Amino acid sequence: MKVVVVGAGAVGAACAFHAASAGLDVTVVDRGPVGAGTTSRGEGNVLLSDKEPGPELDLARLSRALWDEAGDELGAASFELEPKGGLVVASTGEGLAALGEFAARQARAGVRVERVDDVRKLEPHIAPGVPGGVHYPQDAQVQPVLAAAALLRAAVERGARTRTAEVAAAVAGRNGEVTGVRTAAGETLPADAVVNAAGTWGGELGRRLGAPVEVLPRRGFVLVTEPLPPMVRHKVYSADYVAGVASSDAGLETSCVVEGTRGGTILIGASRERVGFDTTMNPAVVTRLAAQACRLFPFLRNTHLIRTYRGFRPYCPDHLPVVGPDPRAPGVVHACGHEGAGIGLAPATGALVTAHLLGRPWRGADPAAHTALLPDRFLTPKGAAQ
């Protein structure tokens, strides 16, 4: 089977890795270098802590195991896999009670959670007076571009090829099935299946392939400090981050997220706003994020920021990624719409896409069991009002 994967970010690289590992003939096409799009604008989160029990958490739990397998096979140091754990903190007693209820639901779904009364035992430099939190020892972090590059390099070692080109349209067969893609330069790449792993641009690529899906850009900012000695041991964020992830509000939302990196810099987030593909720098967002981080970790008041970066998270209105074959265009398989979780969910997405391509069980479960992720949910039922 010939497979064209469109997108060389973390999700596309993972799809190529799993498909090539299964013996498929894979070509990865992207208009830029590996990880140059949304992947290069993320923090590299591999999280269970922010996901409500359901299909996304199921995907995240498998991905967490697959990241460890990738670390064993490809070398964890090559993409800075750090099983640092996460610490979610509440600012009020009411917030702590709500966080405890959320964690209890996750624990029943198989996530390891540990209630923490004295958060300063885990994070000595956190502000005094934090009433408590929940420790998630399974949370981890990777360097996102290095992770995408490692997966794609391993796919190439298994026979995959890479091309730099922009996909303009699908090539359709006599019965409407996809038989390849046509690039903007007019070249035709034959394929039995085309994987839409175009991230934030997955909606536009879906349209070009005759299978539009509702994937929209959601802009986010991340701040980077000067390198410091180890000061933040875990990924630390306030409990309202979970609400921000689940929100459908188009306006600006911020919540405090602070974590260290292997290089000594500290990453500060997170913001979300739906402003289309507007890349304008917004100093007010930077100021708000910095102030939130300083309240949580007071030592940051005397720390210099060295840069900020911003990018677009591929947002679906129901906050679930689109993973699976599209009935409107036989041969098109979607793997996009992961919002801010694309890095963490990439390995399981690649495994699920490969299972769909082969029509095989997915790690012991039928791929059809994950119907909540299929693009069918965006289709208007026959006879319904348009």
Short mmCIF file of C-alpha atoms in Angstrom, two decimals, residues 62-369:
data_model
loop_
_atom_site.label_atom_id
_atom_site.label_comp_id
_atom_site.label_asym_id
_atom_site.label_seq_id
_atom_site.Cartn_x
_atom_site.Cartn_y
_atom_site.Cartn_z
CA LEU A 62 -1.47 4.78 25.02
CA SER A 63 0.69 7.63 23.75
CA ARG A 64 2.44 7.86 27.10
CA ALA A 65 3.44 4.20 26.81
CA LEU A 66 4.47 4.64 23.17
CA TRP A 67 6.69 7.63 24.02
CA ASP A 68 8.56 5.38 26.46
CA GLU A 69 8.87 2.72 23.74
CA ALA A 70 10.19 5.35 21.33
CA GLY A 71 12.67 6.46 23.97
CA ASP A 72 13.93 2.91 24.38
CA GLU A 73 14.20 2.36 20.63
CA LEU A 74 15.38 5.76 19.40
CA GLY A 75 17.18 7.02 22.48
CA ALA A 76 15.27 9.16 24.97
CA ALA A 77 18.09 11.70 25.07
CA SER A 78 17.79 12.29 21.32
CA PHE A 79 14.48 14.09 21.83
CA GLU A 80 14.83 15.05 25.52
CA LEU A 81 12.13 12.78 26.91
CA GLU A 82 11.80 13.77 30.56
CA PRO A 83 9.37 11.88 32.84
CA LYS A 84 9.27 14.84 35.20
CA GLY A 85 5.65 14.51 36.32
CA GLY A 86 3.08 17.23 36.61
CA LEU A 87 1.81 19.22 39.56
CA VAL A 88 -1.61 20.87 39.31
CA VAL A 89 -2.25 23.42 42.04
CA ALA A 90 -5.37 25.14 43.31
CA SER A 91 -5.53 28.70 44.60
CA THR A 92 -8.59 28.26 46.85
CA GLY A 93 -10.14 25.57 48.99
CA GLU A 94 -13.09 25.34 46.61
CA GLY A 95 -10.73 24.95 43.69
CA LEU A 96 -8.85 22.22 45.52
CA ALA A 97 -12.08 20.30 46.13
CA ALA A 98 -13.02 20.52 42.44
CA LEU A 99 -9.52 19.44 41.44
CA GLY A 100 -9.77 16.46 43.78
CA GLU A 101 -13.05 15.37 42.17
CA PHE A 102 -11.52 15.68 38.69
CA ALA A 103 -8.48 13.65 39.77
CA ALA A 104 -10.70 10.96 41.29
CA ARG A 105 -12.47 10.51 37.94
CA GLN A 106 -9.10 10.20 36.22
CA ALA A 107 -7.90 7.67 38.80
CA ARG A 108 -10.93 5.50 38.08
CA ALA A 109 -9.91 5.64 34.41
CA GLY A 110 -6.43 4.33 35.21
CA VAL A 111 -4.37 7.51 35.71
CA ARG A 112 -1.95 7.64 38.62
CA VAL A 113 -2.81 10.58 40.88
CA GLU A 114 -1.39 11.65 44.24
CA ARG A 115 -3.07 14.25 46.42
CA VAL A 116 -0.53 16.78 47.77
CA ASP A 117 -1.26 18.92 50.83
CA ASP A 118 2.14 20.62 51.07
CA VAL A 119 3.12 21.48 47.49
CA ARG A 120 6.39 23.02 48.66
CA LYS A 121 7.74 19.55 49.34
CA LEU A 122 7.60 18.98 45.58
CA GLU A 123 8.31 22.56 44.51
CA PRO A 124 10.32 24.42 47.17
CA HIS A 125 10.26 27.72 45.25
CA ILE A 126 6.50 27.92 44.74
CA ALA A 127 4.64 30.76 46.45
CA PRO A 128 3.63 30.17 50.06
CA GLY A 129 -0.03 29.73 50.87
CA VAL A 130 -0.99 27.44 47.99
CA PRO A 131 -3.66 25.22 49.63
CA GLY A 132 -2.70 22.04 47.80
CA GLY A 133 -2.70 20.20 44.52
CA VAL A 134 -2.47 16.90 42.72
CA HIS A 135 0.72 15.24 41.52
CA TYR A 136 0.59 13.32 38.23
CA PRO A 137 3.77 11.20 38.07
CA GLN A 138 3.05 10.01 34.50
CA ASP A 139 3.21 13.49 32.93
CA ALA A 140 6.30 14.07 30.80
CA GLN A 141 7.89 16.43 28.34
CA VAL A 142 9.80 16.15 25.07
CA GLN A 143 11.61 18.68 22.90
CA PRO A 144 8.97 18.80 20.15
CA VAL A 145 11.07 19.46 17.05
CA LEU A 146 13.69 16.91 18.10
CA ALA A 147 10.90 14.40 18.75
CA ALA A 148 9.37 14.91 15.30
CA ALA A 149 12.81 14.69 13.70
CA ALA A 150 13.64 11.46 15.56
CA LEU A 151 10.38 9.79 14.51
CA LEU A 152 10.75 10.90 10.90
CA ARG A 153 14.38 9.81 10.78
CA ALA A 154 13.36 6.39 12.07
CA ALA A 155 10.59 6.22 9.45
CA VAL A 156 13.13 6.95 6.72
CA GLU A 157 15.36 4.20 8.09
CA ARG A 158 12.36 1.91 7.60
CA GLY A 159 12.00 2.93 3.97
CA ALA A 160 9.88 6.10 4.07
CA ARG A 161 10.69 9.02 1.77
CA THR A 162 10.31 12.77 2.29
CA ARG A 163 9.37 15.48 -0.20
CA THR A 164 9.24 19.25 0.13
CA ALA A 165 6.10 20.40 -1.67
CA GLU A 166 2.67 21.89 -1.07
CA VAL A 167 -0.29 19.64 -1.72
CA ALA A 168 -2.85 21.42 -3.92
CA ALA A 169 -5.49 18.75 -4.50
CA ALA A 170 -6.35 15.08 -4.46
CA VAL A 171 -6.26 12.96 -7.59
CA ALA A 172 -9.47 10.94 -7.80
CA GLY A 173 -10.12 7.63 -9.49
CA ARG A 174 -13.13 6.56 -11.56
CA ASN A 175 -15.27 5.87 -8.47
CA GLY A 176 -14.22 8.95 -6.51
CA GLU A 177 -11.54 7.19 -4.49
CA VAL A 178 -8.25 8.98 -3.88
CA THR A 179 -5.44 7.73 -6.11
CA GLY A 180 -2.84 10.33 -5.18
CA VAL A 181 -2.19 14.02 -4.64
CA ARG A 182 -1.18 16.82 -6.95
CA THR A 183 1.37 19.35 -5.70
CA ALA A 184 1.30 23.09 -6.30
CA ALA A 185 4.10 22.54 -8.82
CA GLY A 186 1.88 20.19 -10.83
CA GLU A 187 3.56 16.94 -9.82
CA THR A 188 1.39 13.91 -9.11
CA LEU A 189 2.27 11.56 -6.26
CA PRO A 190 0.36 8.26 -6.50
CA ALA A 191 -1.18 6.88 -3.33
CA ASP A 192 -3.69 4.34 -2.12
CA ALA A 193 -4.27 6.49 0.96
CA VAL A 194 -3.55 10.09 1.94
CA VAL A 195 -3.13 11.03 5.61
CA ASN A 196 -4.14 14.57 6.55
CA ALA A 197 -1.61 15.41 9.27
CA ALA A 198 -1.42 19.10 8.42
CA GLY A 199 -2.04 20.33 11.97
CA THR A 200 -3.60 23.78 12.10
CA TRP A 201 -3.94 23.69 8.32
CA GLY A 202 -5.79 20.37 8.45
CA GLY A 203 -9.09 22.07 7.69
CA GLU A 204 -7.75 23.65 4.52
CA LEU A 205 -5.99 20.48 3.42
CA GLY A 206 -9.17 18.50 4.05
CA ARG A 207 -11.02 20.90 1.75
CA ARG A 208 -8.40 20.43 -0.96
CA LEU A 209 -8.76 16.67 -0.61
CA GLY A 210 -12.54 16.84 -0.90
CA ALA A 211 -13.05 16.02 2.79
CA PRO A 212 -13.33 19.26 4.80
CA VAL A 213 -13.17 19.08 8.59
CA GLU A 214 -13.69 21.88 11.09
CA VAL A 215 -10.15 22.55 12.27
CA LEU A 216 -9.54 26.16 13.27
CA PRO A 217 -6.47 28.07 14.50
CA ARG A 218 -6.26 29.04 18.16
CA ARG A 219 -3.30 31.35 18.86
CA GLY A 220 -1.10 30.82 21.89
CA PHE A 221 1.96 32.53 23.38
CA VAL A 222 4.87 30.99 25.30
CA LEU A 223 7.53 32.97 27.19
CA VAL A 224 11.12 31.78 27.61
CA THR A 225 13.43 32.92 30.43
CA GLU A 226 17.17 33.11 30.62
CA PRO A 227 18.87 29.82 31.63
CA LEU A 228 18.78 29.22 35.38
CA PRO A 229 19.90 26.54 37.83
CA PRO A 230 17.16 23.93 38.40
CA MET A 231 14.31 25.82 40.08
CA VAL A 232 11.10 24.17 38.80
CA ARG A 233 11.08 20.40 39.10
CA HIS A 234 7.75 19.49 37.48
CA LYS A 235 5.36 20.86 34.94
CA VAL A 236 3.37 23.11 37.27
CA TYR A 237 0.08 24.68 36.34
CA SER A 238 -2.99 26.13 37.94
CA ALA A 239 -6.20 24.13 37.98
CA ASP A 240 -7.96 26.65 35.73
CA TYR A 241 -5.71 25.49 32.86
CA VAL A 242 -7.98 22.45 32.48
CA ALA A 243 -11.00 24.72 32.11
CA GLY A 244 -9.14 26.81 29.54
CA VAL A 245 -8.35 23.74 27.46
CA ALA A 246 -12.01 22.71 27.48
CA SER A 247 -13.39 26.20 26.81
CA SER A 248 -14.92 27.15 23.47
CA ASP A 249 -14.69 30.89 24.15
CA ALA A 250 -13.23 32.78 21.20
CA GLY A 251 -11.76 35.52 23.40
CA LEU A 252 -8.42 35.61 25.16
CA GLU A 253 -7.96 33.12 27.98
CA THR A 254 -4.82 32.68 30.04
CA SER A 255 -3.82 30.27 32.79
CA CYS A 256 -0.54 29.81 34.57
CA VAL A 257 1.79 27.08 33.31
CA VAL A 258 5.46 26.97 34.36
CA GLU A 259 8.09 24.34 33.65
CA GLY A 260 11.84 24.04 33.32
CA THR A 261 13.77 22.59 30.39
CA ARG A 262 16.90 20.52 30.18
CA GLY A 263 18.78 23.59 28.92
CA GLY A 264 17.88 25.60 32.05
CA THR A 265 15.33 27.95 30.51
CA ILE A 266 11.85 28.15 31.99
CA LEU A 267 8.79 28.07 29.75
CA ILE A 268 5.75 30.12 30.75
CA GLY A 269 2.27 29.82 29.28
CA ALA A 270 -0.48 29.45 28.42
CA SER A 271 -2.81 31.61 26.36
CA ARG A 272 -5.59 30.78 23.92
CA GLU A 273 -7.55 32.99 21.58
CA ARG A 274 -9.29 32.55 18.24
CA VAL A 275 -8.01 35.32 15.99
CA GLY A 276 -7.64 33.43 12.72
CA PHE A 277 -4.07 33.22 11.46
CA ASP A 278 -3.11 36.61 12.91
CA THR A 279 0.52 36.40 14.09
CA THR A 280 0.63 39.89 15.64
CA MET A 281 2.64 40.22 18.83
CA ASN A 282 0.38 41.20 21.73
CA PRO A 283 2.37 42.70 24.64
CA ALA A 284 -0.71 42.59 26.89
CA VAL A 285 -0.78 38.79 26.66
CA VAL A 286 2.93 38.60 27.50
CA THR A 287 2.41 40.89 30.50
CA ARG A 288 -0.50 38.84 31.80
CA LEU A 289 1.34 35.53 31.47
CA ALA A 290 4.44 36.93 33.16
CA ALA A 291 2.40 38.32 36.06
CA GLN A 292 0.60 35.00 36.61
CA ALA A 293 3.90 33.11 36.61
CA CYS A 294 5.47 35.54 39.09
CA ARG A 295 2.57 35.08 41.49
CA LEU A 296 3.05 31.30 41.39
CA PHE A 297 6.86 31.40 41.50
CA PRO A 298 7.98 34.71 43.05
CA PHE A 299 11.68 34.21 42.12
CA LEU A 300 10.70 34.86 38.51
CA ARG A 301 10.28 38.57 39.31
CA ASN A 302 14.07 38.90 39.14
CA THR A 303 14.46 36.76 36.02
CA HIS A 304 14.90 38.03 32.47
CA LEU A 305 12.77 36.93 29.55
CA ILE A 306 14.93 36.24 26.50
CA ARG A 307 12.18 35.63 23.96
CA THR A 308 8.55 34.87 23.32
CA TYR A 309 7.06 32.75 20.60
CA ARG A 310 3.55 32.20 19.35
CA GLY A 311 1.79 29.76 17.13
CA PHE A 312 -1.56 28.22 16.32
CA ARG A 313 -3.14 25.20 17.94
CA PRO A 314 -5.42 23.16 15.65
CA TYR A 315 -8.75 23.52 17.44
CA CYS A 316 -11.91 21.46 16.87
CA PRO A 317 -15.17 22.77 18.38
CA ASP A 318 -15.72 19.59 20.40
CA HIS A 319 -12.08 19.55 21.62
CA LEU A 320 -11.36 16.12 20.18
CA PRO A 321 -8.91 15.37 17.37
CA VAL A 322 -10.10 14.03 14.03
CA VAL A 323 -8.56 10.59 13.50
CA GLY A 324 -9.79 8.10 10.95
CA PRO A 325 -11.01 7.54 7.37
CA ASP A 326 -13.37 10.02 5.73
CA PRO A 327 -16.40 8.45 4.02
CA ARG A 328 -16.73 11.36 1.58
CA ALA A 329 -13.34 10.72 0.00
CA PRO A 330 -12.33 7.04 0.17
CA GLY A 331 -8.61 6.85 0.82
CA VAL A 332 -8.40 10.03 2.92
CA VAL A 333 -7.51 9.43 6.58
CA HIS A 334 -7.47 12.39 8.97
CA ALA A 335 -4.94 12.87 11.77
CA CYS A 336 -5.36 16.48 12.89
CA GLY A 337 -7.24 18.79 15.25
CA HIS A 338 -5.33 17.90 18.43
CA GLU A 339 -5.26 21.51 19.69
CA GLY A 340 -2.48 21.84 22.29
CA ALA A 341 -2.11 18.07 22.79
CA GLY A 342 -0.65 17.10 19.43
CA ILE A 343 2.85 16.36 20.70
CA GLY A 344 1.61 14.17 23.51
CA LEU A 345 -0.97 12.35 21.39
CA ALA A 346 1.22 11.89 18.30
CA PRO A 347 2.42 8.27 18.84
CA ALA A 348 -1.04 6.85 19.55
CA THR A 349 -2.48 8.83 16.64
CA GLY A 350 0.14 7.28 14.36
CA ALA A 351 -0.68 3.82 15.67
CA LEU A 352 -4.43 4.35 15.25
CA VAL A 353 -4.04 5.74 11.71
CA THR A 354 -1.92 2.72 10.76
CA ALA A 355 -4.55 0.39 12.19
CA HIS A 356 -7.20 2.12 10.09
CA LEU A 357 -5.00 1.83 6.97
CA LEU A 358 -4.51 -1.88 7.52
CA GLY A 359 -7.99 -2.61 8.87
CA ARG A 360 -6.42 -4.29 11.88
CA PRO A 361 -7.03 -4.15 15.63
CA TRP A 362 -5.37 -1.28 17.44
CA ARG A 363 -3.33 -2.37 20.45
CA GLY A 364 -5.94 -4.97 21.34
CA ALA A 365 -8.99 -2.90 20.42
CA ASP A 366 -10.95 -2.54 17.20
CA PRO A 367 -10.22 0.88 15.60
CA ALA A 368 -13.98 1.29 15.15
CA ALA A 369 -14.27 1.46 18.95
#
